Amino acid sequence: TRRARDSVQTSLHVPYGAGVREQLDIYLPNDSSGTYPLLVYIHGGYWQCLSKDEAGFAAPPLVSRGVAVVAVGYNIAPAGHMDAMVQQVRRSLTFLAERYTSTRGIYLCGHSAGAHLAAMVLSTDWTEYGITPNIKGAVLVSGVYDLEPILHTYVNDALSMTWDVAQRNSPMLCLAPPAPAVATCQVLVAVAQHDSPEFRRQSQEYSLALRAAGWSVSLLDIAGVDHFDIIEKLSEESYILTQV
């Protein structure tokens, strides 16, 4: 992230709401026309650690190719509640859609818990927000798409999710055909060879469910990586996910 902040044009800690963590770090290419694509990165950390401040590692190789990269901050647990996190990420997208009106489209990228939040963005009813972001693609990396199994693990100690909260915030249970505004959205579900069996199962089942619901989706099973370096290697220009 330090390398990104030193090497590219940045707008840091841009507020999209009034909350302390409702901020964006924006890494911009040298394109004064503002017609670049916008990659919105949502960090992982089991909804209870990490922040946007560690999320700039993917920016340099993408910005050098003319892509703007935005790292989204949101309230992590225990201060943050699952419903609120989902709403925050959705609001960050409306803010970006209003601020950057001439981009070549918004592309979501999330890792682990961030992939869950990105998937929840795809299920948004944008009529509630008064603006529909031009989401052209989503890269969901080693994500969680069904929260119910987490209720029975230590991960939920900080989240304090009830069954109802887990149900309404599970992308697998919020599936609907793509709205006209995202009809051309391409979804890539990526999973690591050395992810746990549960991460692999959820990625495979969610990609099948998306396709059955009418989405354009592909599954990318990346060899030789685990749950962490599958995303950390985005700092490398030659890495398959960076290239995609």
PDB file of C-alpha atoms in Angstrom, residues 44-230:
ATOM      1  CA  GLY A  44     -11.523  -9.237   3.706  1.00  0.00           C
ATOM      2  CA  GLY A  45     -10.661 -10.111   7.306  1.00  0.00           C
ATOM      3  CA  TYR A  46     -13.737 -12.077   8.419  1.00  0.00           C
ATOM      4  CA  TRP A  47     -15.647  -8.775   8.773  1.00  0.00           C
ATOM      5  CA  GLN A  48     -13.604  -8.002  11.925  1.00  0.00           C
ATOM      6  CA  CYS A  49     -10.057  -7.055  10.969  1.00  0.00           C
ATOM      7  CA  LEU A  50      -8.027  -5.269   8.275  1.00  0.00           C
ATOM      8  CA  SER A  51      -9.079  -2.011   6.636  1.00  0.00           C
ATOM      9  CA  LYS A  52      -8.852  -0.050   3.403  1.00  0.00           C
ATOM     10  CA  ASP A  53      -5.417   1.141   4.555  1.00  0.00           C
ATOM     11  CA  GLU A  54      -3.892  -2.266   3.713  1.00  0.00           C
ATOM     12  CA  ALA A  55      -5.806  -2.584   0.447  1.00  0.00           C
ATOM     13  CA  GLY A  56      -3.698  -0.516  -1.949  1.00  0.00           C
ATOM     14  CA  PHE A  57      -1.331  -3.347  -2.852  1.00  0.00           C
ATOM     15  CA  ALA A  58      -3.264  -4.167  -6.034  1.00  0.00           C
ATOM     16  CA  ALA A  59      -3.221  -0.603  -7.353  1.00  0.00           C
ATOM     17  CA  PRO A  60       0.189  -0.155  -9.095  1.00  0.00           C
ATOM     18  CA  PRO A  61      -0.102  -2.794 -11.860  1.00  0.00           C
ATOM     19  CA  LEU A  62      -3.724  -1.852 -12.560  1.00  0.00           C
ATOM     20  CA  VAL A  63      -3.260   1.931 -12.436  1.00  0.00           C
ATOM     21  CA  SER A  64      -0.312   1.566 -14.818  1.00  0.00           C
ATOM     22  CA  ARG A  65      -2.760   0.010 -17.304  1.00  0.00           C
ATOM     23  CA  GLY A  66      -5.218   2.878 -16.985  1.00  0.00           C
ATOM     24  CA  VAL A  67      -7.555   1.474 -14.313  1.00  0.00           C
ATOM     25  CA  ALA A  68      -8.613   3.530 -11.287  1.00  0.00           C
ATOM     26  CA  VAL A  69      -8.613   1.510  -8.062  1.00  0.00           C
ATOM     27  CA  VAL A  70     -10.793   2.349  -5.065  1.00  0.00           C
ATOM     28  CA  ALA A  71     -10.342   0.687  -1.654  1.00  0.00           C
ATOM     29  CA  VAL A  72     -13.521   0.749   0.439  1.00  0.00           C
ATOM     30  CA  GLY A  73     -13.589   1.198   4.205  1.00  0.00           C
ATOM     31  CA  TYR A  74     -16.479  -0.095   6.326  1.00  0.00           C
ATOM     32  CA  ASN A  75     -17.234  -0.640  10.011  1.00  0.00           C
ATOM     33  CA  ILE A  76     -15.788  -3.981  11.048  1.00  0.00           C
ATOM     34  CA  ALA A  77     -17.109  -5.997  13.995  1.00  0.00           C
ATOM     35  CA  PRO A  78     -17.731  -5.735  16.868  1.00  0.00           C
ATOM     36  CA  ALA A  79     -18.568  -2.062  16.188  1.00  0.00           C
ATOM     37  CA  GLY A  80     -19.990  -2.960  12.804  1.00  0.00           C
ATOM     38  CA  HIS A  81     -23.117  -5.072  12.320  1.00  0.00           C
ATOM     39  CA  MET A  82     -23.538  -7.265   9.229  1.00  0.00           C
ATOM     40  CA  ASP A  83     -26.608  -5.348   7.997  1.00  0.00           C
ATOM     41  CA  ALA A  84     -24.705  -2.068   8.353  1.00  0.00           C
ATOM     42  CA  MET A  85     -21.611  -3.343   6.511  1.00  0.00           C
ATOM     43  CA  VAL A  86     -23.701  -4.381   3.534  1.00  0.00           C
ATOM     44  CA  GLN A  87     -25.448  -0.991   3.500  1.00  0.00           C
ATOM     45  CA  GLN A  88     -22.128   0.860   3.771  1.00  0.00           C
ATOM     46  CA  VAL A  89     -20.606  -0.907   0.794  1.00  0.00           C
ATOM     47  CA  ARG A  90     -23.753  -0.287  -1.258  1.00  0.00           C
ATOM     48  CA  ARG A  91     -23.652   3.411  -0.331  1.00  0.00           C
ATOM     49  CA  SER A  92     -19.989   3.616  -1.312  1.00  0.00           C
ATOM     50  CA  LEU A  93     -21.015   2.465  -4.793  1.00  0.00           C
ATOM     51  CA  THR A  94     -23.710   5.132  -5.105  1.00  0.00           C
ATOM     52  CA  PHE A  95     -21.182   7.761  -3.997  1.00  0.00           C
ATOM     53  CA  LEU A  96     -18.723   6.630  -6.680  1.00  0.00           C
ATOM     54  CA  ALA A  97     -21.441   6.501  -9.342  1.00  0.00           C
ATOM     55  CA  GLU A  98     -22.368  10.114  -8.544  1.00  0.00           C
ATOM     56  CA  ARG A  99     -18.762  11.352  -8.346  1.00  0.00           C
ATOM     57  CA  TYR A 100     -17.365   9.560 -11.409  1.00  0.00           C
ATOM     58  CA  THR A 101     -20.032   9.896 -14.076  1.00  0.00           C
ATOM     59  CA  SER A 102     -17.862   9.325 -17.158  1.00  0.00           C
ATOM     60  CA  THR A 103     -16.057   6.094 -16.227  1.00  0.00           C
ATOM     61  CA  ARG A 104     -16.085   3.078 -18.525  1.00  0.00           C
ATOM     62  CA  GLY A 105     -17.938   1.135 -15.864  1.00  0.00           C
ATOM     63  CA  ILE A 106     -17.475  -0.063 -12.302  1.00  0.00           C
ATOM     64  CA  TYR A 107     -15.894  -3.436 -11.552  1.00  0.00           C
ATOM     65  CA  LEU A 108     -16.160  -5.007  -8.106  1.00  0.00           C
ATOM     66  CA  CYS A 109     -13.390  -7.043  -6.529  1.00  0.00           C
ATOM     67  CA  GLY A 110     -13.593  -8.558  -3.072  1.00  0.00           C
ATOM     68  CA  HIS A 111     -11.620 -11.145  -1.131  1.00  0.00           C
ATOM     69  CA  SER A 112     -13.094 -13.534   1.462  1.00  0.00           C
ATOM     70  CA  ALA A 113     -15.477 -11.394   3.572  1.00  0.00           C
ATOM     71  CA  GLY A 114     -15.004  -8.702   0.927  1.00  0.00           C
ATOM     72  CA  ALA A 115     -16.186 -11.116  -1.764  1.00  0.00           C
ATOM     73  CA  HIS A 116     -19.297 -11.713   0.347  1.00  0.00           C
ATOM     74  CA  LEU A 117     -19.942  -7.956   0.509  1.00  0.00           C
ATOM     75  CA  ALA A 118     -19.325  -7.582  -3.241  1.00  0.00           C
ATOM     76  CA  ALA A 119     -21.789 -10.407  -3.904  1.00  0.00           C
ATOM     77  CA  MET A 120     -24.362  -8.630  -1.733  1.00  0.00           C
ATOM     78  CA  VAL A 121     -23.869  -5.536  -3.893  1.00  0.00           C
ATOM     79  CA  LEU A 122     -24.970  -7.610  -6.894  1.00  0.00           C
ATOM     80  CA  SER A 123     -28.273  -8.350  -5.125  1.00  0.00           C
ATOM     81  CA  THR A 124     -29.028  -4.664  -4.444  1.00  0.00           C
ATOM     82  CA  ASP A 125     -32.382  -3.119  -5.321  1.00  0.00           C
ATOM     83  CA  TRP A 126     -30.955   0.197  -6.526  1.00  0.00           C
ATOM     84  CA  THR A 127     -34.375   1.885  -6.697  1.00  0.00           C
ATOM     85  CA  GLU A 128     -33.960   2.414  -2.939  1.00  0.00           C
ATOM     86  CA  TYR A 129     -30.821   4.494  -3.572  1.00  0.00           C
ATOM     87  CA  GLY A 130     -31.991   6.753  -6.395  1.00  0.00           C
ATOM     88  CA  ILE A 131     -29.025   5.900  -8.628  1.00  0.00           C
ATOM     89  CA  THR A 132     -27.881   2.717 -10.342  1.00  0.00           C
ATOM     90  CA  PRO A 133     -24.102   2.222 -10.557  1.00  0.00           C
ATOM     91  CA  ASN A 134     -22.893   0.985 -13.934  1.00  0.00           C
ATOM     92  CA  ILE A 135     -21.502  -2.324 -12.650  1.00  0.00           C
ATOM     93  CA  LYS A 136     -19.956  -4.168 -15.574  1.00  0.00           C
ATOM     94  CA  GLY A 137     -18.092  -6.908 -13.744  1.00  0.00           C
ATOM     95  CA  ALA A 138     -17.341  -8.566 -10.424  1.00  0.00           C
ATOM     96  CA  VAL A 139     -14.336 -10.629  -9.355  1.00  0.00           C
ATOM     97  CA  LEU A 140     -15.248 -12.599  -6.223  1.00  0.00           C
ATOM     98  CA  VAL A 141     -12.145 -14.164  -4.692  1.00  0.00           C
ATOM     99  CA  SER A 142     -12.320 -16.999  -2.122  1.00  0.00           C
ATOM    100  CA  GLY A 143     -15.632 -15.704  -0.832  1.00  0.00           C
ATOM    101  CA  VAL A 144     -18.296 -16.675   1.672  1.00  0.00           C
ATOM    102  CA  TYR A 145     -21.726 -16.872   0.078  1.00  0.00           C
ATOM    103  CA  ASP A 146     -23.730 -18.655   2.786  1.00  0.00           C
ATOM    104  CA  LEU A 147     -23.330 -17.220   6.298  1.00  0.00           C
ATOM    105  CA  GLU A 148     -25.313 -19.886   8.128  1.00  0.00           C
ATOM    106  CA  PRO A 149     -22.303 -22.209   8.750  1.00  0.00           C
ATOM    107  CA  ILE A 150     -20.465 -19.287  10.398  1.00  0.00           C
ATOM    108  CA  LEU A 151     -23.114 -19.034  13.125  1.00  0.00           C
ATOM    109  CA  HIS A 152     -21.620 -22.125  14.719  1.00  0.00           C
ATOM    110  CA  THR A 153     -17.977 -20.980  14.702  1.00  0.00           C
ATOM    111  CA  TYR A 154     -15.707 -18.604  16.629  1.00  0.00           C
ATOM    112  CA  VAL A 155     -16.008 -16.135  13.750  1.00  0.00           C
ATOM    113  CA  ASN A 156     -19.484 -15.234  14.982  1.00  0.00           C
ATOM    114  CA  ASP A 157     -18.218 -14.298  18.471  1.00  0.00           C
ATOM    115  CA  ALA A 158     -17.481 -10.770  17.280  1.00  0.00           C
ATOM    116  CA  LEU A 159     -20.239 -10.613  14.655  1.00  0.00           C
ATOM    117  CA  SER A 160     -23.073 -11.750  16.974  1.00  0.00           C
ATOM    118  CA  MET A 161     -25.196 -12.703  13.984  1.00  0.00           C
ATOM    119  CA  THR A 162     -28.591 -14.248  14.539  1.00  0.00           C
ATOM    120  CA  TRP A 163     -30.056 -16.774  12.132  1.00  0.00           C
ATOM    121  CA  ASP A 164     -32.241 -14.050  10.589  1.00  0.00           C
ATOM    122  CA  VAL A 165     -29.255 -11.754  10.013  1.00  0.00           C
ATOM    123  CA  ALA A 166     -27.294 -14.592   8.390  1.00  0.00           C
ATOM    124  CA  GLN A 167     -30.239 -15.492   6.157  1.00  0.00           C
ATOM    125  CA  ARG A 168     -30.904 -12.003   4.779  1.00  0.00           C
ATOM    126  CA  ASN A 169     -27.199 -11.333   4.217  1.00  0.00           C
ATOM    127  CA  SER A 170     -26.309 -14.585   2.440  1.00  0.00           C
ATOM    128  CA  PRO A 171     -25.744 -13.992  -1.290  1.00  0.00           C
ATOM    129  CA  MET A 172     -26.759 -17.606  -1.967  1.00  0.00           C
ATOM    130  CA  LEU A 173     -30.209 -16.806  -0.564  1.00  0.00           C
ATOM    131  CA  CYS A 174     -30.563 -13.399  -2.269  1.00  0.00           C
ATOM    132  CA  LEU A 175     -30.257 -14.662  -5.814  1.00  0.00           C
ATOM    133  CA  ALA A 176     -32.402 -13.045  -8.457  1.00  0.00           C
ATOM    134  CA  PRO A 177     -32.033 -12.657 -12.209  1.00  0.00           C
ATOM    135  CA  PRO A 178     -29.783  -9.713 -13.079  1.00  0.00           C
ATOM    136  CA  ALA A 179     -31.654  -6.421 -13.278  1.00  0.00           C
ATOM    137  CA  PRO A 180     -31.552  -4.637 -16.657  1.00  0.00           C
ATOM    138  CA  ALA A 181     -28.871  -2.263 -15.337  1.00  0.00           C
ATOM    139  CA  VAL A 182     -26.469  -5.164 -14.710  1.00  0.00           C
ATOM    140  CA  ALA A 183     -27.648  -7.447 -17.516  1.00  0.00           C
ATOM    141  CA  THR A 184     -24.208  -7.344 -19.144  1.00  0.00           C
ATOM    142  CA  CYS A 185     -22.283  -7.764 -15.877  1.00  0.00           C
ATOM    143  CA  GLN A 186     -19.654 -10.497 -16.057  1.00  0.00           C
ATOM    144  CA  VAL A 187     -19.048 -12.342 -12.781  1.00  0.00           C
ATOM    145  CA  LEU A 188     -15.833 -14.245 -12.106  1.00  0.00           C
ATOM    146  CA  VAL A 189     -15.813 -16.492  -9.038  1.00  0.00           C
ATOM    147  CA  ALA A 190     -12.196 -17.318  -8.176  1.00  0.00           C
ATOM    148  CA  VAL A 191     -11.092 -19.936  -5.655  1.00  0.00           C
ATOM    149  CA  ALA A 192      -7.678 -21.186  -4.557  1.00  0.00           C
ATOM    150  CA  GLN A 193      -6.478 -24.745  -4.993  1.00  0.00           C
ATOM    151  CA  HIS A 194      -5.484 -24.724  -1.311  1.00  0.00           C
ATOM    152  CA  ASP A 195      -8.583 -22.978   0.028  1.00  0.00           C
ATOM    153  CA  SER A 196     -10.412 -24.982   2.686  1.00  0.00           C
ATOM    154  CA  PRO A 197     -13.052 -27.465   1.470  1.00  0.00           C
ATOM    155  CA  GLU A 198     -15.815 -25.132   2.700  1.00  0.00           C
ATOM    156  CA  PHE A 199     -14.516 -22.140   0.714  1.00  0.00           C
ATOM    157  CA  ARG A 200     -14.182 -24.345  -2.372  1.00  0.00           C
ATOM    158  CA  ARG A 201     -17.673 -25.809  -1.913  1.00  0.00           C
ATOM    159  CA  GLN A 202     -19.299 -22.405  -1.484  1.00  0.00           C
ATOM    160  CA  SER A 203     -17.505 -20.928  -4.503  1.00  0.00           C
ATOM    161  CA  GLN A 204     -18.548 -23.812  -6.727  1.00  0.00           C
ATOM    162  CA  GLU A 205     -22.159 -23.834  -5.520  1.00  0.00           C
ATOM    163  CA  TYR A 206     -22.549 -20.051  -5.732  1.00  0.00           C
ATOM    164  CA  SER A 207     -21.199 -19.913  -9.286  1.00  0.00           C
ATOM    165  CA  LEU A 208     -23.665 -22.638 -10.327  1.00  0.00           C
ATOM    166  CA  ALA A 209     -26.528 -20.830  -8.576  1.00  0.00           C
ATOM    167  CA  LEU A 210     -25.652 -17.529 -10.261  1.00  0.00           C
ATOM    168  CA  ARG A 211     -25.618 -19.191 -13.656  1.00  0.00           C
ATOM    169  CA  ALA A 212     -28.963 -20.850 -12.971  1.00  0.00           C
ATOM    170  CA  ALA A 213     -30.392 -17.425 -12.045  1.00  0.00           C
ATOM    171  CA  GLY A 214     -29.345 -16.017 -15.403  1.00  0.00           C
ATOM    172  CA  TRP A 215     -26.044 -14.320 -14.627  1.00  0.00           C
ATOM    173  CA  SER A 216     -23.011 -14.476 -16.899  1.00  0.00           C
ATOM    174  CA  VAL A 217     -20.542 -16.251 -14.624  1.00  0.00           C
ATOM    175  CA  SER A 218     -17.353 -18.276 -14.792  1.00  0.00           C
ATOM    176  CA  LEU A 219     -15.397 -20.150 -12.136  1.00  0.00           C
ATOM    177  CA  LEU A 220     -11.616 -19.819 -12.002  1.00  0.00           C
ATOM    178  CA  ASP A 221      -9.810 -22.428  -9.886  1.00  0.00           C
ATOM    179  CA  ILE A 222      -6.271 -21.099  -9.404  1.00  0.00           C
ATOM    180  CA  ALA A 223      -3.551 -23.697  -8.881  1.00  0.00           C
ATOM    181  CA  GLY A 224      -0.678 -23.336  -6.434  1.00  0.00           C
ATOM    182  CA  VAL A 225      -2.195 -20.640  -4.186  1.00  0.00           C
ATOM    183  CA  ASP A 226      -3.954 -20.591  -0.818  1.00  0.00           C
ATOM    184  CA  HIS A 227      -6.639 -18.411   0.762  1.00  0.00           C
ATOM    185  CA  PHE A 228      -4.218 -15.519   1.289  1.00  0.00           C
ATOM    186  CA  ASP A 229      -1.769 -15.383  -1.590  1.00  0.00           C
ATOM    187  CA  ILE A 230      -4.603 -15.785  -4.113  1.00  0.00           C
TER     188      ILE A 230
END
